[in-house]
Short mmCIF file of C-alpha atoms and ligand atoms in Angstrom, two decimals:
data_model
loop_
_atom_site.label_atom_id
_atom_site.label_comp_id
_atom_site.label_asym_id
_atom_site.label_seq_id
_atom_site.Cartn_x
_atom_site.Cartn_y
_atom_site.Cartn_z
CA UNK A 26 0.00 0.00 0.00
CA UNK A 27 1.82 3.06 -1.25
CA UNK A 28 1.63 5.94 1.51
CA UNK A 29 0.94 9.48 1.02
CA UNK A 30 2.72 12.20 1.76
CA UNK A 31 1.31 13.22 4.76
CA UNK A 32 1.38 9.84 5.77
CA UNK A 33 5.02 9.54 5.03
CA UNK A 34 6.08 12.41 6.54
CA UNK A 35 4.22 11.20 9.73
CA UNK A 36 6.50 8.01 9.40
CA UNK A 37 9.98 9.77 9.18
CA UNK A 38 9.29 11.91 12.00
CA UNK A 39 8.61 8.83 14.18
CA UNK A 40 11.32 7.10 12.41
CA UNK A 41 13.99 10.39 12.43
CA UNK A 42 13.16 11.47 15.98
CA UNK A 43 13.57 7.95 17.36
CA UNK A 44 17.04 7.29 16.04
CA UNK A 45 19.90 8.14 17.80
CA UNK A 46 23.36 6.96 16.97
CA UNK A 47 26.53 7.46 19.15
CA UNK A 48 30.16 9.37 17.60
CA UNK A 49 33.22 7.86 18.59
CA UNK A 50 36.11 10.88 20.06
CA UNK A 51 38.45 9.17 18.37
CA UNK A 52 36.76 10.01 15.02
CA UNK A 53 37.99 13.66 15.91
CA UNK A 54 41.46 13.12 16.36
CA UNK A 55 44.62 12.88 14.28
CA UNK A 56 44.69 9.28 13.42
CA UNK A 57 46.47 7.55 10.21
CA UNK A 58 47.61 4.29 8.99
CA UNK A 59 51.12 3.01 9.50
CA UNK A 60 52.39 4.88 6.41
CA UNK A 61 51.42 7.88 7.53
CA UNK A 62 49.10 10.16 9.37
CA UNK A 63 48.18 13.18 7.54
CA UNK A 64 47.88 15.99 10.57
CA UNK A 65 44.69 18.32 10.45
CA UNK A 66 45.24 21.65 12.20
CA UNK A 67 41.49 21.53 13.26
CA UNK A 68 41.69 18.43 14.92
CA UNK A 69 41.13 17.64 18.56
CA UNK A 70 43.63 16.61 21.12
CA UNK A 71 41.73 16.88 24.24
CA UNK A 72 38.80 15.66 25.43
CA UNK A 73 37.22 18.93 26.14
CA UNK A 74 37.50 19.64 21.85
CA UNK A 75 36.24 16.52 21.05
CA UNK A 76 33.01 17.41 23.04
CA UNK A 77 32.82 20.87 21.55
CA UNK A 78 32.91 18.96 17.80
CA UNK A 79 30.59 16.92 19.27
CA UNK A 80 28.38 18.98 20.80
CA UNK A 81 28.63 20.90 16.61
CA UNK A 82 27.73 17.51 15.28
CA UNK A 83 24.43 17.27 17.45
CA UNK A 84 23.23 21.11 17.05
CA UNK A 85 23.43 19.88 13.41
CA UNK A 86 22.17 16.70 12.76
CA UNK A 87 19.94 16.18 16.08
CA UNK A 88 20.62 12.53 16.70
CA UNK A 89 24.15 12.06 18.60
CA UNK A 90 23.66 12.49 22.14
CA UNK A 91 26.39 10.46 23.19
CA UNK A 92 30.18 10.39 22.51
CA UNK A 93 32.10 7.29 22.75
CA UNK A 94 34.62 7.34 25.11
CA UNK A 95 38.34 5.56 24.53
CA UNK A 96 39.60 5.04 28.41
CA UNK A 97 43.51 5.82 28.22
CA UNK A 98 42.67 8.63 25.22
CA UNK A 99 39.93 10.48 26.76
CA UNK A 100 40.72 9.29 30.76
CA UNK A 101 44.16 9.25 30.88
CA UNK A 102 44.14 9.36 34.78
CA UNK A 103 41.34 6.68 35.02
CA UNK A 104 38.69 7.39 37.60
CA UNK A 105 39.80 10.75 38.31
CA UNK A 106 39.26 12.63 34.95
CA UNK A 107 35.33 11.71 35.84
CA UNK A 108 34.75 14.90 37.61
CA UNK A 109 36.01 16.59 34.24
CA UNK A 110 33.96 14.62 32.11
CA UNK A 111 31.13 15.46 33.85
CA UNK A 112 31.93 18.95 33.62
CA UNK A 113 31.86 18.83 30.18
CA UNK A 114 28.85 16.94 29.66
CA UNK A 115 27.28 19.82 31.80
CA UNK A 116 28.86 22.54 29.01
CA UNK A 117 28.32 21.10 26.10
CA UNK A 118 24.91 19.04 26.31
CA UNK A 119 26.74 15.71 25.16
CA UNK A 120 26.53 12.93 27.37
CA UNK A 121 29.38 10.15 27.55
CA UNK A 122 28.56 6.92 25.57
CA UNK A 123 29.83 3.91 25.72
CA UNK A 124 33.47 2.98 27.65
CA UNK A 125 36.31 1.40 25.63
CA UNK A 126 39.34 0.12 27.47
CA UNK A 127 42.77 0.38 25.45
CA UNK A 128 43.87 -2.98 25.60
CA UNK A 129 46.09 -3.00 22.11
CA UNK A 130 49.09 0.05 23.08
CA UNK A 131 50.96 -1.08 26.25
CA UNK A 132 53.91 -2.71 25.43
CA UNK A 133 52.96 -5.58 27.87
CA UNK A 134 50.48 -6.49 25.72
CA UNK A 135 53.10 -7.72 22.62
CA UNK A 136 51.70 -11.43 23.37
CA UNK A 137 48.15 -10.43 24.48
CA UNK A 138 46.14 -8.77 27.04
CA UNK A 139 43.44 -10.68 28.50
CA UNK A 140 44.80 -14.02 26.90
CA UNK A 141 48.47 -13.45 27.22
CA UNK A 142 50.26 -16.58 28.63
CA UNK A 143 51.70 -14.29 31.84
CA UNK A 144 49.07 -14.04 34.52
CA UNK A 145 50.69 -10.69 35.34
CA UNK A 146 49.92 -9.27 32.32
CA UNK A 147 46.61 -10.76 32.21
CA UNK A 148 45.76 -9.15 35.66
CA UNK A 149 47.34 -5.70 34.51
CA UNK A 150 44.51 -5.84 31.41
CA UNK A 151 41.62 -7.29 33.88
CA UNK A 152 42.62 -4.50 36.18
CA UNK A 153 42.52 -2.08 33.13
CA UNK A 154 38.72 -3.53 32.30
CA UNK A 155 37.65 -2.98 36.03
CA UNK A 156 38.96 0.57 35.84
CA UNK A 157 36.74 1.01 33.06
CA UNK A 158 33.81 -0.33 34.24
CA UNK A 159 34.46 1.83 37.31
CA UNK A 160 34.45 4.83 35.30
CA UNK A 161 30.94 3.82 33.38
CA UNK A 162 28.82 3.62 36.75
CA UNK A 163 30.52 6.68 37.68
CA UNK A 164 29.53 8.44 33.99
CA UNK A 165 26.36 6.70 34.03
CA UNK A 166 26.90 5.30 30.61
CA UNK A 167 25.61 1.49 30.49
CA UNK A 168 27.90 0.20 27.75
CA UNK A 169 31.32 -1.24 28.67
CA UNK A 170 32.63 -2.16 24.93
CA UNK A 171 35.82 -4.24 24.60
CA UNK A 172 37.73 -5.57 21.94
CA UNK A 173 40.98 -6.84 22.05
CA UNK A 174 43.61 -7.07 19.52
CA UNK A 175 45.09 -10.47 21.01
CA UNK A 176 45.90 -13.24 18.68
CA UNK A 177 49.41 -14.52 17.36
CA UNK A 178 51.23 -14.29 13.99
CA UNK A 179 53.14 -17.80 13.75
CA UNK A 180 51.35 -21.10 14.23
CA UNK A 181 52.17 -23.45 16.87
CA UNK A 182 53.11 -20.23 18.84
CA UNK A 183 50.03 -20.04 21.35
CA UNK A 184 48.04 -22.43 22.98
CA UNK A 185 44.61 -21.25 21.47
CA UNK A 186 42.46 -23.15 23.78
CA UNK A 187 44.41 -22.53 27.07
CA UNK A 188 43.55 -18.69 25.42
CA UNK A 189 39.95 -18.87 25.58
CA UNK A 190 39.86 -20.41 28.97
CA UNK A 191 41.99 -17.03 30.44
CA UNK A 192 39.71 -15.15 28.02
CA UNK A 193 36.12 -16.65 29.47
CA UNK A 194 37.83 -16.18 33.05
CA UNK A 195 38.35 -12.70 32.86
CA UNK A 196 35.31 -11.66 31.33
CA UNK A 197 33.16 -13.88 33.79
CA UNK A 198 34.95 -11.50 36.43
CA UNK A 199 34.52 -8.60 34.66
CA UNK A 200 30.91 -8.93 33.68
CA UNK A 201 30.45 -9.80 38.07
CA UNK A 202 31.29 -6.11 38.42
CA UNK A 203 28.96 -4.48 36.65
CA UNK A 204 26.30 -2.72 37.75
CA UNK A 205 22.73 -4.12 37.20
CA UNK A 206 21.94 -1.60 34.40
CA UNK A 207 25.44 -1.58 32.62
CA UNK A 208 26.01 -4.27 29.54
CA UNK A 209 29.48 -5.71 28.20
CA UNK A 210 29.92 -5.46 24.57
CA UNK A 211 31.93 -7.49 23.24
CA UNK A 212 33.17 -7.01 20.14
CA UNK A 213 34.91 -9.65 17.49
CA UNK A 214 37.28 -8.74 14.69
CA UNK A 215 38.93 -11.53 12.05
CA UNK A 216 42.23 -10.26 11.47
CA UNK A 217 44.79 -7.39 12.52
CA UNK A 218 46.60 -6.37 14.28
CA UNK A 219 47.45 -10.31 14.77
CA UNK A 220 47.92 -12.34 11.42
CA UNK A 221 47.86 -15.64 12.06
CA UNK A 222 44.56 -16.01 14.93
CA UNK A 223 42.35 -13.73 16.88
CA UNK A 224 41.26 -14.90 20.01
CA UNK A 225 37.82 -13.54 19.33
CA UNK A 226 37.67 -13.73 15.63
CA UNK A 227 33.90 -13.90 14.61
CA UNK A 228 30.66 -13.79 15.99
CA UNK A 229 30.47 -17.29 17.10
CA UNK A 230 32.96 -16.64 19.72
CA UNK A 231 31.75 -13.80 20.96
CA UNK A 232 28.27 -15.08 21.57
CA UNK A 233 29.69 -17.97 23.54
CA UNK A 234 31.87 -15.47 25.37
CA UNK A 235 28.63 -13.40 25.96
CA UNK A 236 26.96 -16.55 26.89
CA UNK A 237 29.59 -17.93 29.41
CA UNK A 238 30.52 -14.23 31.08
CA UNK A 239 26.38 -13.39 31.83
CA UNK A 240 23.39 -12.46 30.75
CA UNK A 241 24.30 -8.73 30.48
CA UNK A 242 27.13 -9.88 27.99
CA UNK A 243 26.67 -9.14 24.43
CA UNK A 244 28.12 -9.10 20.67
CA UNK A 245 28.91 -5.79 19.33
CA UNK A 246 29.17 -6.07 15.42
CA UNK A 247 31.55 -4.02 13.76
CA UNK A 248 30.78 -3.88 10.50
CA UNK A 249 34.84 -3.37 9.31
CA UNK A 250 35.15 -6.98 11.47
CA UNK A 251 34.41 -9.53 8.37
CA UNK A 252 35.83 -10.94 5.57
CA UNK A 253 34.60 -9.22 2.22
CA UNK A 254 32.70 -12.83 1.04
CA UNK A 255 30.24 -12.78 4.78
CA UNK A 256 26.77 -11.93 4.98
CA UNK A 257 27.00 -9.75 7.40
CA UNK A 258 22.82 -9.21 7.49
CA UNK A 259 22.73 -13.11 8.29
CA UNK A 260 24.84 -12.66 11.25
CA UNK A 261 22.54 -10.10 12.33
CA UNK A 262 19.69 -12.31 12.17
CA UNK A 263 20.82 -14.65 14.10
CA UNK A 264 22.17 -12.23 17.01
CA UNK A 265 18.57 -10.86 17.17
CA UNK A 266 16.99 -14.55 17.06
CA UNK A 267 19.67 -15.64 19.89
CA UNK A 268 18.62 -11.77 21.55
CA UNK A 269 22.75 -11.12 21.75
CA UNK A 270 23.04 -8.24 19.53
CA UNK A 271 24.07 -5.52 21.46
CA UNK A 272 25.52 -3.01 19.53
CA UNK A 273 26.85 -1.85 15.95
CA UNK A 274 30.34 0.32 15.35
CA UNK A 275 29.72 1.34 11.61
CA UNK A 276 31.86 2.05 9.48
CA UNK A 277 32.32 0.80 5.83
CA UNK A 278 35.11 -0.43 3.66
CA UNK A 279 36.49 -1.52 0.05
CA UNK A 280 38.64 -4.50 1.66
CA UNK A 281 39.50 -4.98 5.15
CA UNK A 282 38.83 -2.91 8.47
CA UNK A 283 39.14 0.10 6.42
CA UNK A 284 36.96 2.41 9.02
CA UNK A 285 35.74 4.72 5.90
CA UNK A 286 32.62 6.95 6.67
CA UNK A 287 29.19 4.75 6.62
CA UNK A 288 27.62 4.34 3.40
CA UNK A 289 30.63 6.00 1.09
CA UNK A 290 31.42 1.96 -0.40
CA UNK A 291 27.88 -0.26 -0.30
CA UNK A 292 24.97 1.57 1.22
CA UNK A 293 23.12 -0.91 0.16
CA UNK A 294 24.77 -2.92 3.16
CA UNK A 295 23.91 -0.73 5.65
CA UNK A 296 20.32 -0.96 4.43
CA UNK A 297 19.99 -4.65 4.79
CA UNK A 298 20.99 -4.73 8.41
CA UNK A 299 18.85 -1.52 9.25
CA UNK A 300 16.11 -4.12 7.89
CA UNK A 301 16.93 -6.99 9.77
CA UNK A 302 16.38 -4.53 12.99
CA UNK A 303 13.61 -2.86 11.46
CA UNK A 304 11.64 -6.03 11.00
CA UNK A 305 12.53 -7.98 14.13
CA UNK A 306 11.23 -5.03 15.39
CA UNK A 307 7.92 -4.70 13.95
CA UNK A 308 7.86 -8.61 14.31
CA UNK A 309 7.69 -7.61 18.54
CA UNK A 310 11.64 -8.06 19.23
CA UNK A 311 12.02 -6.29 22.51
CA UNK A 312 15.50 -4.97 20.84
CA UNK A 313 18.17 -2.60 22.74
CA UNK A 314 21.15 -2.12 19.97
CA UNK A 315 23.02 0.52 20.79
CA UNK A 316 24.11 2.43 17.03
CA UNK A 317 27.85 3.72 16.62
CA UNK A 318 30.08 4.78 14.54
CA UNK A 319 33.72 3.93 14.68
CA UNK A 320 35.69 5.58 11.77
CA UNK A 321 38.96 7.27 11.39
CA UNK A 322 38.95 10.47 9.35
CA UNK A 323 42.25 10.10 7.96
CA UNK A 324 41.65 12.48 4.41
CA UNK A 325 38.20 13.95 5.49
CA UNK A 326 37.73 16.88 7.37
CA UNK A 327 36.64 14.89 10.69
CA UNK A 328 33.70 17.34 11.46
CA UNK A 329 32.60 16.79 8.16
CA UNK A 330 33.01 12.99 7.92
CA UNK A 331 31.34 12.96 11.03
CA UNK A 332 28.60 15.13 10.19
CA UNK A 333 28.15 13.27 6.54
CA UNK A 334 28.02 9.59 8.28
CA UNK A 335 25.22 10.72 10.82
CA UNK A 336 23.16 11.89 8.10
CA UNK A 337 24.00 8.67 5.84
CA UNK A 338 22.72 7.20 8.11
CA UNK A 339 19.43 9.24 9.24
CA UNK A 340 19.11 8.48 4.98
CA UNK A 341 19.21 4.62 5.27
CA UNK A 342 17.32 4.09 8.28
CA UNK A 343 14.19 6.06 7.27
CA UNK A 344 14.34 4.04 3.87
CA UNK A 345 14.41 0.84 5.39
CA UNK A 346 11.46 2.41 7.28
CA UNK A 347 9.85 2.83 3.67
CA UNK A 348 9.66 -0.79 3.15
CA UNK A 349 6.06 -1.70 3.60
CA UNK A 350 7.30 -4.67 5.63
CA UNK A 351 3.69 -6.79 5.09
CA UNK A 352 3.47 -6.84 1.54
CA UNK A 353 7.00 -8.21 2.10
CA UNK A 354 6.15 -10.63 3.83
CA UNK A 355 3.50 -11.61 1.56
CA UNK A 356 5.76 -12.14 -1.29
CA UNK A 357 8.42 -14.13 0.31
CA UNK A 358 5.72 -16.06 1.78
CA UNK A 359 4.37 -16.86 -1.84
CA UNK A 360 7.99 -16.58 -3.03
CA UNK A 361 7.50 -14.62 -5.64
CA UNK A 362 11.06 -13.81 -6.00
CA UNK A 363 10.83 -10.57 -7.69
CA UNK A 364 7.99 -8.72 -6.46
CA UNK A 365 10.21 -9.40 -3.12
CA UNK A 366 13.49 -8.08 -4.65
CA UNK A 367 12.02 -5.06 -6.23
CA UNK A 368 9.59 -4.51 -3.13
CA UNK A 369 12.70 -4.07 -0.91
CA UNK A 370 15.16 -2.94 -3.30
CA UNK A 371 12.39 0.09 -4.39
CA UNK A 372 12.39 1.36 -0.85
CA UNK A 373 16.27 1.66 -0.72
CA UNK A 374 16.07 3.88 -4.37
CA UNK A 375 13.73 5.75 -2.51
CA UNK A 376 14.96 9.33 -2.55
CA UNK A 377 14.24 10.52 1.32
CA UNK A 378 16.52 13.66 1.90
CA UNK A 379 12.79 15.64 0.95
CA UNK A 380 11.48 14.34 3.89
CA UNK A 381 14.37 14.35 5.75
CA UNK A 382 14.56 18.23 5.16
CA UNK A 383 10.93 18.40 6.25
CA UNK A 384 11.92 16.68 9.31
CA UNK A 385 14.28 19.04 10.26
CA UNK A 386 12.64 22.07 9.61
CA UNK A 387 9.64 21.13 11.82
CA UNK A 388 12.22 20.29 14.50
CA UNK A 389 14.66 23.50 13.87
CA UNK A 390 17.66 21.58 12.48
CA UNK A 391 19.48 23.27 9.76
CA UNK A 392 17.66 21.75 6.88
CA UNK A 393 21.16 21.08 5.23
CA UNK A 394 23.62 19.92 7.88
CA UNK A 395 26.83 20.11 5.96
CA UNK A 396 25.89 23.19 3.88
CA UNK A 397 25.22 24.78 7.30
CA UNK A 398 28.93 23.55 8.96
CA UNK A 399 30.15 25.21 5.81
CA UNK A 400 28.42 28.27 6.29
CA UNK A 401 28.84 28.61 10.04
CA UNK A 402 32.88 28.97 10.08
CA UNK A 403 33.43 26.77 12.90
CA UNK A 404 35.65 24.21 11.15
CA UNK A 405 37.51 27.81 10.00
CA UNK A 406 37.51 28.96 13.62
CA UNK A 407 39.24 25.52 15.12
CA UNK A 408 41.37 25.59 12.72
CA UNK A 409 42.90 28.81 13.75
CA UNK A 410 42.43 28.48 17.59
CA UNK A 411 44.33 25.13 17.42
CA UNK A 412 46.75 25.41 14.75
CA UNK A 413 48.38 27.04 17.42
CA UNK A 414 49.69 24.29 19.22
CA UNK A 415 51.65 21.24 18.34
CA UNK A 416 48.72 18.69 17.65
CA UNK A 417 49.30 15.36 18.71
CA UNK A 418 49.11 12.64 16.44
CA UNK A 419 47.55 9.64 18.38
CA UNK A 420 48.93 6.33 16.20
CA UNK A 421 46.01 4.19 16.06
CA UNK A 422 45.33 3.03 12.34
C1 LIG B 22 39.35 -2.10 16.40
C2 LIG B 22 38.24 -1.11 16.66
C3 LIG B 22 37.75 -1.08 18.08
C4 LIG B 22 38.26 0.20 18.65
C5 LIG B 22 39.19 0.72 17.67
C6 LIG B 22 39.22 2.19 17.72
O1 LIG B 22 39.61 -2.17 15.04
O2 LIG B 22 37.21 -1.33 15.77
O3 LIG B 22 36.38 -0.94 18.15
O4 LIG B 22 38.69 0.09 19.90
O5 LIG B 22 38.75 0.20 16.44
MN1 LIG B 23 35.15 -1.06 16.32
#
């Protein structure tokens, strides 16, 4: 049943003003590959600018209340950078998101954090965790997010097994210290840095990871995190039929764990897992997936990039919306193959950004988010007010 206008514009507002999705700090920092990090004089190197982009981001887009948080980037002194956090939150009307211990810079960590084969180093990185968690009851932000970069590069090397069993002991011990409302997110990724095995390489793993550390474990898919050939939709289906999706970091990418801005490579990919929550939905999931981005704005202007994902993504979530879901179901019911295809696919050719605009005129948003950054010269003003000082260049690829 084709809807009208009105009726349509009744749907994006529900749709626009429901979804909120959370910007990682790191996306506003001078980041690079290892060949090279190509320094932006706008960018931020304290916490306090990465709230003030972030707090430009939400004036202009309207749906990124939260900021990620990276624990030894944004809280180098643990616990007791909370009271500035706070302080910040309070200034700039951004509250912190989800908590991400650094378990992949310490040199320690060379064989592992949580699975090294030294139970000294495996306490340092529990201890790390705990610290984290620590700082999330004290933020108030329920999402503890961890992924680890521990694996090996030589076979024969590490006992994989005796791995998992440090692994499932220190998140069991972990996830006993959180607070009732607080989840662990835990989040799997195939390859690098380690190029042989990853101790939590797909989403198999981290389900029974979720599984064995509680029931307020769950599996954070990062959309980066798969091998070019996986259906990463599937995988999503079957976290929301075993109810262990927890969260998304998106991102998108040409080969590997490329963390390009959302949508700029296969949008169409990004539509077909907004479906899979869309429909669970409307099929009476109880769902609570927390939405991220986790990028690195390496050639972009980061405000930008940022600015250009969120609405991307405000794009293909209201057309997934579009798809008139019970027809749908009709036609794969009767399997009538294309009516399905075209059905879905239509919805995703859908041209939305008119009632997008709409949308943000009735709820005084700039009607054009980037034109209005452009405009507003506070890219131009940054740039000036930290050229200034010798910008650090944080090396995470
Ligand atoms: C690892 C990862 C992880 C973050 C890091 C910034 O590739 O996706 O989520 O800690 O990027
Ligand atoms: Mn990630």
């Amino acid at each position: 049943m084709k809807l009208s206008e009105s009726a349509a514009l009744t749907l994006a507002s529900q749709t626009l003003d429901a979804f909120k999705i959370e910007i990682p700090s790191w996306g506003f920092a001078n980041t690079g590959t290892r060949f090279g990090k190509f320094v932006q004089a706008g960018a931020a190197s304290t916490v306090e600018e990465k709230f003030a982009d972030a707090a430009q981001v939400l004036r202009l887009t309207g749906a990124t209340p939260t900021l990620a948080l990276h624990v030894l980037w944004d809280l180098p002194h643990g616990v007791n950078d909370v009271p500035a956090v706070q302080a910040l939150e309070r200034r700039f009307g951004v509250r912190a998101g989800s908590i991400n211990p650094n378990l992949f810079q310490d040199q320690e960590y060379k064989f592992g954090s949580l699975c090294n084969p030294s139970a000294a180093v495996r306490q340092q990185a529990l201890a790390h965790v705990l610290d984290s968690i620590e700082i999330g009851k004290l933020l108030g932000s329920r999402d503890l997010s961890v992924w680890l970069p521990d694996g090996s590069n030589y076979p024969g090397t590490q006992s994989i097994r005796k791995r998992i069993g440090w692994l499932e002991e220190a998140l069991c011990t972990a996830h006993a210290t959180l607070a009732p409302e607080q989840r662990l997110l835990i989040e799997y990724k195939p390859f690098e840095p380690a190029f042989y095995h990853t101790d939590i390489a797909d989403w198999g793993m981290s389900a029974h990871l979720a599984r064995t550390a509680g029931d307020q474990a769950r599996v954070l898919v990062d959309t980066g995190h798969h091998y070019a050939t996986q259906n990463i939709e599937q995988i999503v289906a079957w976290l929301l039929h075993t109810g262990l999706l927890g969260g998304f970091h998106f991102n998108d990418r040409r080969y590997a764990d490329d963390d390009l801005t959302l949508g700029s490579i296969d949008p169409y990919q990004v539509f077909r897992i907004f479906h899979e929550i869309q429909a669970a939905t409307s099929d009476g999931l109880q769902l609570d997936v927390a939405f991220m981005i986790d990028q690195s704005h390496n050639l972009k202007g980061k405000i930008e990039a940022t600015v250009q994902t969120v609405v991307t993504a405000q794009e293909i979530w209201l057309k997934a919306a579009l798809v008139d879901r019970e027809r749908l179901a009709s036609v794969q019911q009767s399997c009538d193959l294309v009516a399905a295809e075209e059905l879905f696919r239509g919805a995703f050719w859908r041209d939305v950004r008119p009632l997008i605009a709409a949308w943000r005129e009735t709820r005084g948003l700039p009607i054009d988010p980037l034109a209005e950054l452009r405009e507003c010269g506070y890219v131009e003003r940054i740039n000036r007010e930290r050229a200034t000082r010798e910008s650090a260049v944080s090396s995470y690829a």
